[in-house]
């Protein structure tokens, strides 16, 4: 299908900024504390999914069963470690081409949105100094159902006042690509083609779109 891109909606972690590595380090530390290992391959399953769901997957990997109070404690601990990394972040951690591409879209009259599962998204945008590059910010605090449900992207399209079929999503997670397709939007995978098989096309990073013009 050929579509006119009137709005571009971006995932945050792994597309605009490399926070994926900090999520991974914090989850790995938690797994190690509970006596099991957590690999980068395991981490692919956590990309794009909510904090609570990520913890459930982690517990499955470690074959651990814990009560709800322990779950809350574990999620809070992971977030505390994650925030330690985030507080130290600055604009040098914006991924190559991301700020430039957002700027170019703006100059070309394309609306820009953020569609992230993270409840820390506003804090991260603030740390990076790029909040003003987005016309709408939808994060994990604004929707109930997280990716692969389409809600986060549909909410962003509604806030941008652009019909879903004129929106293109940029995503590094399989769950995010599925969410975009369920929303009836174009889906550009950002990362390794092997991890993003359902995407309409895959790029290595937003810098590639600056090269092609
Ligand atoms: C997504 C990440 O963007 O946000 C996931 O890809 C993460 O790995 C999820 O679990 C929730 O993030 P947070 O910051 O609310 O714990
Ligand atoms: Mg992501």
PDB file of C-alpha atoms and ligand atoms in Angstrom:
ATOM      1  CA  UNK A   1       0.000   0.000   0.000  1.00  0.00           C
ATOM      2  CA  UNK A   2       1.260   3.485  -0.865  1.00  0.00           C
ATOM      3  CA  UNK A   3       0.442   6.066   1.802  1.00  0.00           C
ATOM      4  CA  UNK A   4       1.012   9.775   2.252  1.00  0.00           C
ATOM      5  CA  UNK A   5       2.978  10.316   5.485  1.00  0.00           C
ATOM      6  CA  UNK A   6       1.215  13.199   7.236  1.00  0.00           C
ATOM      7  CA  UNK A   7       2.402  12.171  10.683  1.00  0.00           C
ATOM      8  CA  UNK A   8       5.432  10.231  11.896  1.00  0.00           C
ATOM      9  CA  UNK A   9       5.129   8.515  15.265  1.00  0.00           C
ATOM     10  CA  UNK A  10       8.292   7.416  17.016  1.00  0.00           C
ATOM     11  CA  UNK A  11       8.993   4.869  19.671  1.00  0.00           C
ATOM     12  CA  UNK A  12      11.483   6.289  22.183  1.00  0.00           C
ATOM     13  CA  UNK A  13      13.690   3.546  23.642  1.00  0.00           C
ATOM     14  CA  UNK A  14      15.965   2.219  20.892  1.00  0.00           C
ATOM     15  CA  UNK A  15      14.763   4.629  18.182  1.00  0.00           C
ATOM     16  CA  UNK A  16      15.378   8.156  19.493  1.00  0.00           C
ATOM     17  CA  UNK A  17      17.745   7.251  22.299  1.00  0.00           C
ATOM     18  CA  UNK A  18      19.673   4.145  23.244  1.00  0.00           C
ATOM     19  CA  UNK A  19      17.951   3.577  26.575  1.00  0.00           C
ATOM     20  CA  UNK A  20      17.393  -0.062  25.553  1.00  0.00           C
ATOM     21  CA  UNK A  21      20.887  -0.788  26.902  1.00  0.00           C
ATOM     22  CA  UNK A  22      19.995   0.739  30.306  1.00  0.00           C
ATOM     23  CA  UNK A  23      16.750  -1.245  30.533  1.00  0.00           C
ATOM     24  CA  UNK A  24      18.823  -4.338  29.766  1.00  0.00           C
ATOM     25  CA  UNK A  25      21.486  -3.567  32.399  1.00  0.00           C
ATOM     26  CA  UNK A  26      18.870  -2.901  35.094  1.00  0.00           C
ATOM     27  CA  UNK A  27      16.909  -6.109  34.314  1.00  0.00           C
ATOM     28  CA  UNK A  28      20.136  -8.131  34.195  1.00  0.00           C
ATOM     29  CA  UNK A  29      21.175  -6.819  37.598  1.00  0.00           C
ATOM     30  CA  UNK A  30      17.781  -7.781  39.004  1.00  0.00           C
ATOM     31  CA  UNK A  31      17.995 -11.288  37.476  1.00  0.00           C
ATOM     32  CA  UNK A  32      21.499 -11.755  38.899  1.00  0.00           C
ATOM     33  CA  UNK A  33      20.307 -10.662  42.363  1.00  0.00           C
ATOM     34  CA  UNK A  34      17.682 -13.402  42.167  1.00  0.00           C
ATOM     35  CA  UNK A  35      20.292 -15.973  41.085  1.00  0.00           C
ATOM     36  CA  UNK A  36      19.786 -16.397  37.338  1.00  0.00           C
ATOM     37  CA  UNK A  37      21.275 -15.026  34.125  1.00  0.00           C
ATOM     38  CA  UNK A  38      19.596 -12.782  31.592  1.00  0.00           C
ATOM     39  CA  UNK A  39      21.094 -12.493  28.111  1.00  0.00           C
ATOM     40  CA  UNK A  40      20.821  -9.886  25.351  1.00  0.00           C
ATOM     41  CA  UNK A  41      18.825 -12.425  23.339  1.00  0.00           C
ATOM     42  CA  UNK A  42      16.360 -12.736  26.280  1.00  0.00           C
ATOM     43  CA  UNK A  43      16.169  -8.941  26.337  1.00  0.00           C
ATOM     44  CA  UNK A  44      14.663  -8.825  22.814  1.00  0.00           C
ATOM     45  CA  UNK A  45      11.451 -10.230  24.343  1.00  0.00           C
ATOM     46  CA  UNK A  46      11.223  -7.242  26.709  1.00  0.00           C
ATOM     47  CA  UNK A  47      11.593  -4.508  24.103  1.00  0.00           C
ATOM     48  CA  UNK A  48       8.467  -2.423  23.679  1.00  0.00           C
ATOM     49  CA  UNK A  49       6.476  -4.150  26.432  1.00  0.00           C
ATOM     50  CA  UNK A  50       5.423  -2.539  29.699  1.00  0.00           C
ATOM     51  CA  UNK A  51       7.422  -2.694  32.927  1.00  0.00           C
ATOM     52  CA  UNK A  52       4.934  -5.095  34.535  1.00  0.00           C
ATOM     53  CA  UNK A  53       4.836  -7.430  31.527  1.00  0.00           C
ATOM     54  CA  UNK A  54       8.649  -7.258  31.242  1.00  0.00           C
ATOM     55  CA  UNK A  55       8.921  -8.476  34.832  1.00  0.00           C
ATOM     56  CA  UNK A  56       6.560 -11.373  34.126  1.00  0.00           C
ATOM     57  CA  UNK A  57       8.732 -12.424  31.160  1.00  0.00           C
ATOM     58  CA  UNK A  58      11.879 -12.096  33.286  1.00  0.00           C
ATOM     59  CA  UNK A  59      10.361 -14.323  35.990  1.00  0.00           C
ATOM     60  CA  UNK A  60       9.413 -16.877  33.311  1.00  0.00           C
ATOM     61  CA  UNK A  61      13.031 -16.905  32.069  1.00  0.00           C
ATOM     62  CA  UNK A  62      14.305 -17.409  35.641  1.00  0.00           C
ATOM     63  CA  UNK A  63      11.557 -20.008  36.336  1.00  0.00           C
ATOM     64  CA  UNK A  64      10.655 -18.047  39.466  1.00  0.00           C
ATOM     65  CA  UNK A  65       7.249 -17.677  41.100  1.00  0.00           C
ATOM     66  CA  UNK A  66       6.843 -14.785  43.511  1.00  0.00           C
ATOM     67  CA  UNK A  67       3.893 -13.102  45.215  1.00  0.00           C
ATOM     68  CA  UNK A  68       2.430  -9.742  44.158  1.00  0.00           C
ATOM     69  CA  UNK A  69       4.235  -7.806  46.902  1.00  0.00           C
ATOM     70  CA  UNK A  70       7.595  -9.171  45.752  1.00  0.00           C
ATOM     71  CA  UNK A  71       6.681  -8.358  42.132  1.00  0.00           C
ATOM     72  CA  UNK A  72       5.991  -4.725  43.065  1.00  0.00           C
ATOM     73  CA  UNK A  73       9.261  -4.595  44.967  1.00  0.00           C
ATOM     74  CA  UNK A  74      11.213  -6.052  42.042  1.00  0.00           C
ATOM     75  CA  UNK A  75       9.680  -3.645  39.495  1.00  0.00           C
ATOM     76  CA  UNK A  76      10.390  -0.673  41.782  1.00  0.00           C
ATOM     77  CA  UNK A  77      13.984  -1.821  42.297  1.00  0.00           C
ATOM     78  CA  UNK A  78      14.558  -2.211  38.555  1.00  0.00           C
ATOM     79  CA  UNK A  79      13.141   1.249  37.926  1.00  0.00           C
ATOM     80  CA  UNK A  80      15.355   2.758  40.611  1.00  0.00           C
ATOM     81  CA  UNK A  81      18.481   1.321  38.949  1.00  0.00           C
ATOM     82  CA  UNK A  82      17.187   2.384  35.529  1.00  0.00           C
ATOM     83  CA  UNK A  83      16.605   5.948  36.769  1.00  0.00           C
ATOM     84  CA  UNK A  84      20.202   6.085  38.034  1.00  0.00           C
ATOM     85  CA  UNK A  85      21.303   5.736  34.400  1.00  0.00           C
ATOM     86  CA  UNK A  86      18.662   8.132  33.069  1.00  0.00           C
ATOM     87  CA  UNK A  87      19.560  10.937  35.487  1.00  0.00           C
ATOM     88  CA  UNK A  88      23.091  10.924  34.057  1.00  0.00           C
ATOM     89  CA  UNK A  89      21.949  11.095  30.419  1.00  0.00           C
ATOM     90  CA  UNK A  90      22.285  14.155  28.199  1.00  0.00           C
ATOM     91  CA  UNK A  91      21.744  15.108  24.555  1.00  0.00           C
ATOM     92  CA  UNK A  92      24.928  13.278  23.487  1.00  0.00           C
ATOM     93  CA  UNK A  93      22.908  10.053  23.830  1.00  0.00           C
ATOM     94  CA  UNK A  94      20.351  10.962  21.183  1.00  0.00           C
ATOM     95  CA  UNK A  95      20.802   8.375  18.425  1.00  0.00           C
ATOM     96  CA  UNK A  96      22.480   9.590  15.199  1.00  0.00           C
ATOM     97  CA  UNK A  97      20.127  11.429  12.846  1.00  0.00           C
ATOM     98  CA  UNK A  98      17.105  11.369  15.210  1.00  0.00           C
ATOM     99  CA  UNK A  99      16.962  15.073  16.112  1.00  0.00           C
ATOM    100  CA  UNK A 100      17.878  16.073  12.538  1.00  0.00           C
ATOM    101  CA  UNK A 101      15.161  13.877  11.026  1.00  0.00           C
ATOM    102  CA  UNK A 102      12.500  15.218  13.420  1.00  0.00           C
ATOM    103  CA  UNK A 103      13.583  18.761  12.523  1.00  0.00           C
ATOM    104  CA  UNK A 104      13.334  17.993   8.825  1.00  0.00           C
ATOM    105  CA  UNK A 105       9.836  16.518   9.188  1.00  0.00           C
ATOM    106  CA  UNK A 106       8.725  19.676  10.960  1.00  0.00           C
ATOM    107  CA  UNK A 107      10.083  21.881   8.187  1.00  0.00           C
ATOM    108  CA  UNK A 108       8.224  19.719   5.649  1.00  0.00           C
ATOM    109  CA  UNK A 109       4.921  20.088   7.513  1.00  0.00           C
ATOM    110  CA  UNK A 110       4.778  16.482   8.765  1.00  0.00           C
ATOM    111  CA  UNK A 111       3.351  16.188  12.295  1.00  0.00           C
ATOM    112  CA  UNK A 112       5.482  14.314  14.834  1.00  0.00           C
ATOM    113  CA  UNK A 113       4.421  12.173  17.765  1.00  0.00           C
ATOM    114  CA  UNK A 114       5.945   9.960  20.408  1.00  0.00           C
ATOM    115  CA  UNK A 115       4.337   6.577  21.134  1.00  0.00           C
ATOM    116  CA  UNK A 116       6.206   4.893  23.960  1.00  0.00           C
ATOM    117  CA  UNK A 117       5.340   2.211  26.504  1.00  0.00           C
ATOM    118  CA  UNK A 118       7.656   3.898  28.998  1.00  0.00           C
ATOM    119  CA  UNK A 119       6.285   5.757  31.991  1.00  0.00           C
ATOM    120  CA  UNK A 120       9.644   7.550  32.131  1.00  0.00           C
ATOM    121  CA  UNK A 121       9.303   9.007  28.598  1.00  0.00           C
ATOM    122  CA  UNK A 122       8.600  12.656  29.588  1.00  0.00           C
ATOM    123  CA  UNK A 123      11.591  12.624  31.959  1.00  0.00           C
ATOM    124  CA  UNK A 124      13.873  11.240  29.233  1.00  0.00           C
ATOM    125  CA  UNK A 125      12.711  13.801  26.635  1.00  0.00           C
ATOM    126  CA  UNK A 126      13.377  16.495  29.197  1.00  0.00           C
ATOM    127  CA  UNK A 127      16.888  15.183  29.973  1.00  0.00           C
ATOM    128  CA  UNK A 128      17.660  15.121  26.247  1.00  0.00           C
ATOM    129  CA  UNK A 129      16.153  18.574  25.669  1.00  0.00           C
ATOM    130  CA  UNK A 130      13.982  17.403  22.756  1.00  0.00           C
ATOM    131  CA  UNK A 131      10.405  17.655  24.126  1.00  0.00           C
ATOM    132  CA  UNK A 132       9.667  20.523  21.716  1.00  0.00           C
ATOM    133  CA  UNK A 133      10.388  18.311  18.678  1.00  0.00           C
ATOM    134  CA  UNK A 134       7.144  16.392  19.310  1.00  0.00           C
ATOM    135  CA  UNK A 135       3.652  17.723  18.589  1.00  0.00           C
ATOM    136  CA  UNK A 136       2.154  14.988  20.772  1.00  0.00           C
ATOM    137  CA  UNK A 137       3.638  12.749  23.453  1.00  0.00           C
ATOM    138  CA  UNK A 138       1.818   9.542  24.377  1.00  0.00           C
ATOM    139  CA  UNK A 139       3.505   7.344  26.966  1.00  0.00           C
ATOM    140  CA  UNK A 140       2.751   4.398  29.236  1.00  0.00           C
ATOM    141  CA  UNK A 141       0.883   6.665  31.654  1.00  0.00           C
ATOM    142  CA  UNK A 142      -1.748   7.561  29.045  1.00  0.00           C
ATOM    143  CA  UNK A 143      -2.939   4.137  27.857  1.00  0.00           C
ATOM    144  CA  UNK A 144      -4.121   0.973  29.570  1.00  0.00           C
ATOM    145  CA  UNK A 145      -3.215  -1.648  26.973  1.00  0.00           C
ATOM    146  CA  UNK A 146       0.409  -1.591  25.887  1.00  0.00           C
ATOM    147  CA  UNK A 147       2.076  -2.822  22.663  1.00  0.00           C
ATOM    148  CA  UNK A 148       1.322  -5.049  20.748  1.00  0.00           C
ATOM    149  CA  UNK A 149      -2.118  -3.430  21.335  1.00  0.00           C
ATOM    150  CA  UNK A 150      -2.443  -0.456  18.961  1.00  0.00           C
ATOM    151  CA  UNK A 151      -3.686   1.985  21.656  1.00  0.00           C
ATOM    152  CA  UNK A 152      -0.537   4.077  22.127  1.00  0.00           C
ATOM    153  CA  UNK A 153      -0.255   4.825  18.396  1.00  0.00           C
ATOM    154  CA  UNK A 154      -4.009   5.394  17.898  1.00  0.00           C
ATOM    155  CA  UNK A 155      -3.967   7.855  20.804  1.00  0.00           C
ATOM    156  CA  UNK A 156      -0.991   9.682  19.235  1.00  0.00           C
ATOM    157  CA  UNK A 157      -2.781   9.881  15.852  1.00  0.00           C
ATOM    158  CA  UNK A 158      -5.888  11.246  17.592  1.00  0.00           C
ATOM    159  CA  UNK A 159      -3.851  13.884  19.446  1.00  0.00           C
ATOM    160  CA  UNK A 160      -2.143  14.841  16.175  1.00  0.00           C
ATOM    161  CA  UNK A 161      -5.539  14.870  14.399  1.00  0.00           C
ATOM    162  CA  UNK A 162      -4.223  12.716  11.561  1.00  0.00           C
ATOM    163  CA  UNK A 163      -5.988   9.617  10.255  1.00  0.00           C
ATOM    164  CA  UNK A 164      -4.111   6.363  11.124  1.00  0.00           C
ATOM    165  CA  UNK A 165      -3.657   5.430   7.450  1.00  0.00           C
ATOM    166  CA  UNK A 166      -1.594   8.606   6.966  1.00  0.00           C
ATOM    167  CA  UNK A 167       0.699   7.770   9.915  1.00  0.00           C
ATOM    168  CA  UNK A 168       4.026   5.958   9.794  1.00  0.00           C
ATOM    169  CA  UNK A 169       5.514   4.413  12.943  1.00  0.00           C
ATOM    170  CA  UNK A 170       9.250   4.001  13.604  1.00  0.00           C
ATOM    171  CA  UNK A 171       9.931   1.108  15.995  1.00  0.00           C
ATOM    172  CA  UNK A 172      12.782  -1.114  17.190  1.00  0.00           C
ATOM    173  CA  UNK A 173      10.607  -3.783  18.845  1.00  0.00           C
ATOM    174  CA  UNK A 174       8.587  -6.582  17.329  1.00  0.00           C
ATOM    175  CA  UNK A 175       5.690  -5.790  19.701  1.00  0.00           C
ATOM    176  CA  UNK A 176       5.764  -2.187  18.449  1.00  0.00           C
ATOM    177  CA  UNK A 177       5.697  -3.206  14.782  1.00  0.00           C
ATOM    178  CA  UNK A 178       2.660  -5.393  15.522  1.00  0.00           C
ATOM    179  CA  UNK A 179       0.987  -2.483  17.333  1.00  0.00           C
ATOM    180  CA  UNK A 180       1.572  -0.167  14.342  1.00  0.00           C
ATOM    181  CA  UNK A 181       0.161  -2.694  11.868  1.00  0.00           C
ATOM    182  CA  UNK A 182      -2.886  -3.297  14.100  1.00  0.00           C
ATOM    183  CA  UNK A 183      -3.416   0.477  14.157  1.00  0.00           C
ATOM    184  CA  UNK A 184      -3.503   0.435  10.329  1.00  0.00           C
ATOM    185  CA  UNK A 185      -0.307   2.472  10.085  1.00  0.00           C
ATOM    186  CA  UNK A 186       2.894   2.045   8.108  1.00  0.00           C
ATOM    187  CA  UNK A 187       5.629   0.319  10.135  1.00  0.00           C
ATOM    188  CA  UNK A 188       9.319   1.081   9.699  1.00  0.00           C
ATOM    189  CA  UNK A 189      11.586  -1.203  11.716  1.00  0.00           C
ATOM    190  CA  UNK A 190      14.709   0.357  13.196  1.00  0.00           C
ATOM    191  CA  UNK A 191      17.430  -2.230  13.857  1.00  0.00           C
ATOM    192  CA  UNK A 192      18.156  -5.764  12.724  1.00  0.00           C
ATOM    193  CA  UNK A 193      15.847  -7.172   9.981  1.00  0.00           C
ATOM    194  CA  UNK A 194      15.966 -10.595  11.711  1.00  0.00           C
ATOM    195  CA  UNK A 195      14.175  -9.105  14.762  1.00  0.00           C
ATOM    196  CA  UNK A 196      11.659  -7.061  12.748  1.00  0.00           C
ATOM    197  CA  UNK A 197      10.261  -9.495  10.187  1.00  0.00           C
ATOM    198  CA  UNK A 198       6.760  -8.016  10.000  1.00  0.00           C
ATOM    199  CA  UNK A 199       7.869  -4.419   9.305  1.00  0.00           C
ATOM    200  CA  UNK A 200       7.074  -2.808   5.921  1.00  0.00           C
ATOM    201  CA  UNK A 201      10.751  -1.886   5.689  1.00  0.00           C
ATOM    202  CA  UNK A 202      13.763  -1.922   8.028  1.00  0.00           C
ATOM    203  CA  UNK A 203      16.479   0.708   8.440  1.00  0.00           C
ATOM    204  CA  UNK A 204      19.598   0.624  10.597  1.00  0.00           C
ATOM    205  CA  UNK A 205      18.802   3.981  12.223  1.00  0.00           C
ATOM    206  CA  UNK A 206      17.139   7.327  11.499  1.00  0.00           C
ATOM    207  CA  UNK A 207      20.497   8.644  10.196  1.00  0.00           C
ATOM    208  CA  UNK A 208      19.861   6.565   7.062  1.00  0.00           C
ATOM    209  CA  UNK A 209      16.862   8.731   6.193  1.00  0.00           C
ATOM    210  CA  UNK A 210      19.077  11.807   6.348  1.00  0.00           C
ATOM    211  CA  UNK A 211      21.484  10.184   3.842  1.00  0.00           C
ATOM    212  CA  UNK A 212      18.774   9.370   1.299  1.00  0.00           C
ATOM    213  CA  UNK A 213      17.314  12.888   1.565  1.00  0.00           C
TER     214      UNK A 213
HETATM  215  C1  LIG B   1       9.600   0.515  26.416  1.00  0.00           C
HETATM  216  C2  LIG B   1      10.854  -0.336  26.462  1.00  0.00           C
HETATM  217  O1  LIG B   1       9.824   1.644  25.622  1.00  0.00           O
HETATM  218  O2  LIG B   1       9.213   0.927  27.722  1.00  0.00           O
HETATM  219  C3  LIG B   1      10.660  -1.500  27.419  1.00  0.00           C
HETATM  220  O3  LIG B   1      11.157  -0.821  25.154  1.00  0.00           O
HETATM  221  C4  LIG B   1      10.230  -0.976  28.766  1.00  0.00           C
HETATM  222  O4  LIG B   1      11.853  -2.239  27.489  1.00  0.00           O
HETATM  223  C5  LIG B   1       8.970  -0.137  28.632  1.00  0.00           C
HETATM  224  O5  LIG B   1       9.981  -2.063  29.667  1.00  0.00           O
HETATM  225  C6  LIG B   1       8.495   0.443  29.955  1.00  0.00           C
HETATM  226  O6  LIG B   1       9.426   1.386  30.404  1.00  0.00           O
HETATM  227  P1  LIG B   1       9.417   2.083  31.830  1.00  0.00           P
HETATM  228  O7  LIG B   1      10.403   3.220  31.654  1.00  0.00           O
HETATM  229  O8  LIG B   1       8.033   2.577  32.087  1.00  0.00           O
HETATM  230  O9  LIG B   1       9.854   1.068  32.815  1.00  0.00           O
HETATM  231 MG1  LIG B   2      11.797   0.611  21.647  1.00  0.00          MG
END
